[in-house]
Coordinates of C-alpha atoms in Angstrom, one line a residue:
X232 CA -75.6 45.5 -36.7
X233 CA -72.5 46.9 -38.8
X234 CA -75.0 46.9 -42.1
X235 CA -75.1 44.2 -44.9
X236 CA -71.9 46.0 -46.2
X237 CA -69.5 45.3 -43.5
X238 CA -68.4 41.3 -43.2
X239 CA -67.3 40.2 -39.5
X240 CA -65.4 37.7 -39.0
X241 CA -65.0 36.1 -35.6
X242 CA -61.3 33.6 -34.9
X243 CA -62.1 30.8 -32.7
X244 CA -59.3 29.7 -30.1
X245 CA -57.7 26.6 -32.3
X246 CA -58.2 23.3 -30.1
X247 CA -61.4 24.7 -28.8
X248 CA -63.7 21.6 -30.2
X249 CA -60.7 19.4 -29.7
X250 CA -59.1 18.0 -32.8
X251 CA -55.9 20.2 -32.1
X252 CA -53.2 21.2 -29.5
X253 CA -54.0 24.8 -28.8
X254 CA -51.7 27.2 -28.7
X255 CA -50.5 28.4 -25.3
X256 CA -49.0 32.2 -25.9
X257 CA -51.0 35.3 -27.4
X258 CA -47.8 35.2 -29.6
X259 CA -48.6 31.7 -30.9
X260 CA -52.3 32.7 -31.0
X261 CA -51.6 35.8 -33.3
X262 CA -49.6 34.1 -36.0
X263 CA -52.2 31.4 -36.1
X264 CA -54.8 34.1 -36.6
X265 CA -53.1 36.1 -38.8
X266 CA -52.6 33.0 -41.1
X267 CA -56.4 32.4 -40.9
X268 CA -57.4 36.6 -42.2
X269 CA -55.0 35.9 -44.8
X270 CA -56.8 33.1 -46.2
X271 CA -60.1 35.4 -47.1
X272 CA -58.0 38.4 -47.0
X273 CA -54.8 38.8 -48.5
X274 CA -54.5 42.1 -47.5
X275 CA -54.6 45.8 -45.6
X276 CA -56.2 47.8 -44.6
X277 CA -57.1 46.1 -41.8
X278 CA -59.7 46.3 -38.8
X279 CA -59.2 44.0 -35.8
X280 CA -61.2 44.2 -32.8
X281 CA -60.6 41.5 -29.5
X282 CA -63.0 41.0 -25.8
X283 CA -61.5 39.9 -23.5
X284 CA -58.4 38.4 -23.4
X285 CA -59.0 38.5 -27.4
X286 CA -58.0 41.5 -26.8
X287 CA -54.3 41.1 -26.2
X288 CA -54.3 39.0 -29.4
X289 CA -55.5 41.5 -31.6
X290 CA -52.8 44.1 -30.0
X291 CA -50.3 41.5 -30.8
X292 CA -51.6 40.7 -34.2
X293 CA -52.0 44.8 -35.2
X294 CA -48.3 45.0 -33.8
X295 CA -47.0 42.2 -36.3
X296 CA -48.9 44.2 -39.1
X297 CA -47.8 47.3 -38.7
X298 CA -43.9 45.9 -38.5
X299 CA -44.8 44.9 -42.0
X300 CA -45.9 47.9 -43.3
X301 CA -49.7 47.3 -43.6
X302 CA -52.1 49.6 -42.5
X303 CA -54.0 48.5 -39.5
X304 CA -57.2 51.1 -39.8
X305 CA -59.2 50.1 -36.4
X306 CA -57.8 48.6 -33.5
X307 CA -61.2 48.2 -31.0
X308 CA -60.9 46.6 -27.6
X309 CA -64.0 45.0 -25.9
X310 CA -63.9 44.9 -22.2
X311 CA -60.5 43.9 -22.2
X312 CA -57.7 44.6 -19.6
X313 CA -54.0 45.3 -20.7
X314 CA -51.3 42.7 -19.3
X315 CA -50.4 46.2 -17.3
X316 CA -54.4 45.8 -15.4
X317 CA -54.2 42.2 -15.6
X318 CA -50.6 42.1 -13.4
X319 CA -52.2 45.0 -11.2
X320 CA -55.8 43.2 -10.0
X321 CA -55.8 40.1 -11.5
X322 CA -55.0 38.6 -7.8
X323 CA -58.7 39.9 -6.8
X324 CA -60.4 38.0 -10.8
X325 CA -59.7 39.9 -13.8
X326 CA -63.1 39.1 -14.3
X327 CA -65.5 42.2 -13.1
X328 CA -68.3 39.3 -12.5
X329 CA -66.4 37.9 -9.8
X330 CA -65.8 40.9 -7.8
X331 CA -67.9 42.6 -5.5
X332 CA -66.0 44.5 -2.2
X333 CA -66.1 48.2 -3.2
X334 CA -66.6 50.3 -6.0
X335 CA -65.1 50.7 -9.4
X336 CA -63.1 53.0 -8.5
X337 CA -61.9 52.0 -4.5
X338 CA -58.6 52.4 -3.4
X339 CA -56.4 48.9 -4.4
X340 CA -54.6 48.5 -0.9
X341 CA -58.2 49.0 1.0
X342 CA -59.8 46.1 -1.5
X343 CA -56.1 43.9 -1.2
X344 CA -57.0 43.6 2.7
X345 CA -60.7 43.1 2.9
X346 CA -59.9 40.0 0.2
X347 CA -57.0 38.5 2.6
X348 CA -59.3 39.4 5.4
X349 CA -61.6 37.1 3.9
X350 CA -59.6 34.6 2.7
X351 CA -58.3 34.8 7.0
X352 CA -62.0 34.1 7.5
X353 CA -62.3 31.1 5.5
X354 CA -59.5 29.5 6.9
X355 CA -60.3 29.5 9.9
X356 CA -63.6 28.6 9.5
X357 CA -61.3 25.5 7.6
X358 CA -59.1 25.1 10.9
X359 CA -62.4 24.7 13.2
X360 CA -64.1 22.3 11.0
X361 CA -61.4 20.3 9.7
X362 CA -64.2 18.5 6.7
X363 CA -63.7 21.7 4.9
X364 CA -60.0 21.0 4.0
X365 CA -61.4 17.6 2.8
X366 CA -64.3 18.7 0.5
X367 CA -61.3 21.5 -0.8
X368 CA -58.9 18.8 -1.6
X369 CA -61.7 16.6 -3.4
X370 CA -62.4 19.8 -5.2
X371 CA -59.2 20.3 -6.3
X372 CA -58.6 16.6 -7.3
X373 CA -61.3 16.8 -9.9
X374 CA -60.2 20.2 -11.3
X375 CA -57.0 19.3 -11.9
X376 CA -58.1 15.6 -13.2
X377 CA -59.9 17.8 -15.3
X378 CA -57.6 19.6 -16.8
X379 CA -55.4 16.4 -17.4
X380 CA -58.3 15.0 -19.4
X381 CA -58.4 17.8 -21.8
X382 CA -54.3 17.7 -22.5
X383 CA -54.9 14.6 -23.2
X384 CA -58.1 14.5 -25.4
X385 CA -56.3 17.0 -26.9
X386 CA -53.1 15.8 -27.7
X387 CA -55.0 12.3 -29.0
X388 CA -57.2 15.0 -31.6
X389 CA -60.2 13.9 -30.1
X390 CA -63.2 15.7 -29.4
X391 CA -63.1 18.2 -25.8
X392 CA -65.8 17.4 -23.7
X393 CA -68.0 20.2 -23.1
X394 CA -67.8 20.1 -19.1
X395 CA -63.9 20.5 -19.8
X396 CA -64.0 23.0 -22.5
X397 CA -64.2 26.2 -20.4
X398 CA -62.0 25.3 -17.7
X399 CA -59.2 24.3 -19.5
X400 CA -59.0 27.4 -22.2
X401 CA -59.8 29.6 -19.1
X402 CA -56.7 28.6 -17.1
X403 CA -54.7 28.6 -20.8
X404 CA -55.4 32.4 -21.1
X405 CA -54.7 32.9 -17.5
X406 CA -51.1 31.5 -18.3
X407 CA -50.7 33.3 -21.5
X408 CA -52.2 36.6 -20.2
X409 CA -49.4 36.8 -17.7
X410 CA -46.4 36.0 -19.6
X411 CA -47.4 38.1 -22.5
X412 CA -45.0 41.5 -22.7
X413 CA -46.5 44.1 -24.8
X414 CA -44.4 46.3 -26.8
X415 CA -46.0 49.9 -27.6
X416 CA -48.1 50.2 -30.2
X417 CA -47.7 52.6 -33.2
X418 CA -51.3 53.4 -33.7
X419 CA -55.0 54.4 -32.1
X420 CA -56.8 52.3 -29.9
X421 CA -60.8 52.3 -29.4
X422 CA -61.2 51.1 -26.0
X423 CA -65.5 50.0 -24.9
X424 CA -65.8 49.4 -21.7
X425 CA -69.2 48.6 -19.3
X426 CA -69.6 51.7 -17.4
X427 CA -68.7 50.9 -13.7
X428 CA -67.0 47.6 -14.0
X429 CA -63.4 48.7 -14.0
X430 CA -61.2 51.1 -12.4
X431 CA -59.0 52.6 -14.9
X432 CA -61.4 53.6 -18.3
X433 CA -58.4 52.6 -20.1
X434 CA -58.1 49.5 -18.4
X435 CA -54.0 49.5 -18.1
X436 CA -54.1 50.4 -22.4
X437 CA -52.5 54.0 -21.4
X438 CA -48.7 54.0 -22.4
X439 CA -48.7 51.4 -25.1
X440 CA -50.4 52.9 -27.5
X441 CA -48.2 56.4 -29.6
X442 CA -51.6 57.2 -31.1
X443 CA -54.8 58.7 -29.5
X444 CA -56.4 56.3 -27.1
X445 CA -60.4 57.1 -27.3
X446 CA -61.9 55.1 -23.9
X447 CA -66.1 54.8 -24.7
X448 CA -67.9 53.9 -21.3
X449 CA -71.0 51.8 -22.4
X450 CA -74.1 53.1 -20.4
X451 CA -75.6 51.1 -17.7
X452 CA -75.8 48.7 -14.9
X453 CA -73.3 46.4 -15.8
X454 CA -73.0 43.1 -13.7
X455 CA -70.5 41.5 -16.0
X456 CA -68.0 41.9 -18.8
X457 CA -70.4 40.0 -21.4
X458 CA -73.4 42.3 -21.3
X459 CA -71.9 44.8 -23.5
X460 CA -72.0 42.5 -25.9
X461 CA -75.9 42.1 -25.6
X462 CA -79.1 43.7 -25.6
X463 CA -79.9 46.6 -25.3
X464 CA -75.9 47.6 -24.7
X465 CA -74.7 46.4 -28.0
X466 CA -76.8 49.0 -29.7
X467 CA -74.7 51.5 -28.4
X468 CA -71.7 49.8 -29.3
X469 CA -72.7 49.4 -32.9
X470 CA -73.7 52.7 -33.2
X471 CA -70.0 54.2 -32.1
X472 CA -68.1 51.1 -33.7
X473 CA -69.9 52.6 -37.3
X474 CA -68.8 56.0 -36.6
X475 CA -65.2 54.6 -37.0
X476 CA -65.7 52.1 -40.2
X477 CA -68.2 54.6 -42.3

């Protein structure tokens, strides 16, 4: 939707097929993907743009850039919370999808209680019917099984199964998310962000960027963090995202 002028290129976690060992830091992640530009591109300027917790990678990866004197020309985030939001409500699911007490916008100690207050609930729903703690620990027992089979396909460079695949690099991020420390940022930011799905429009971005930070709410009912990436949202997203690479 960029025109037949403008190549995209997307970076693929490494590992994500199997084959590999991942890496498990966004520092580890952004030299591996800074190797991989180089390789088509040897050069500056550059435009990076991350969703998700891609997003952390490519602040990392403009912040190794810029320490080497290239010009980073776009740095675009896509629904995608700053280690500052993540540290802040990432107890409640960093991922808007899976929260649902309150709006956007509700006060942080009122939606803190009524998720312990609910998590109080469950327990002692647990404590008066005593199978629940079994069909928990069963649960448990096949996640973590899980994630044991994927280190291991993994570290044999065979193929991840599919029913593995998600779970695994899901709880990878989760780790490297949280350990990552972001140093500011000496450049712009170009923050797009589903209108109603997060309480800060800069989503925790403020502070660690010296440039301008330019926060875009995407119009519409927004039920997840994906949809911005699809029909009929993304045609709002391409059409600011040109504005900035014409």
């Amino acid at each position: 939707r960029l025109g037949r002028d403008q190549p995209f290129y997307g970076l693929q976690s490494r590992g994500l097929y199997g084959g590999s060992m991942p890496p498990d830091t966004v520092e580890e992640m952004a030299s591996h993907y800074l190797s991989e530009m180089r390789q088509v591109h040897p050069g500056g300027p550059w435009r990076l743009a991350g969703y998700c917790f891609g997003t952390m990678v490519a602040f990392e990866m403009a912040q190794r850039l810029v320490a080497e004197d290239e010009e980073v020309e776009l740095l675009a985030m896509f629904n995608g919370p700053s280690p500052v939001w993540v540290r802040k409500w990432g107890w409640y699911g960093n991922h808007p999808s899976k929260r649902s007490a309150g709006p956007a916008h509700a006060d942080v100690g009122q939606t803190r209680r009524q998720h312990f207050k609910r998590l109080r609930s469950r327990l002692g729903r647990a404590i008066r019917e005593p199978r629940r703690f079994r069909t928990g620990l069963v649960w448990y027992a096949r996640h973590a099984g899980g994630q044991r089979r994927a280190r291991i396909a993994l570290a044999l460079r065979r193929p991840l199964p599919e029913q593995l695949r998600e779970g695994y690099f899901l709880r990878l991020h989760a780790r490297a998310e949280r350990a990552y420390e972001p140093r500011p940022y000496d450049g712009d930011l170009l923050i797009f962000y589903g209108e109603g799905l997060y309480e800060d429009p800069q989503l925790g971005w403020g502070g660690l960027a010296t440039g301008e930070i330019e926060a875009i709410a995407v119009p519409g009912a927004h039920g997840n963090n994906r949809q911005v990436m699809m029909d009929p949202y993304v045609e709002f997203v391409s059409d600011r995202l040109r504005r900035h690479v014409a």
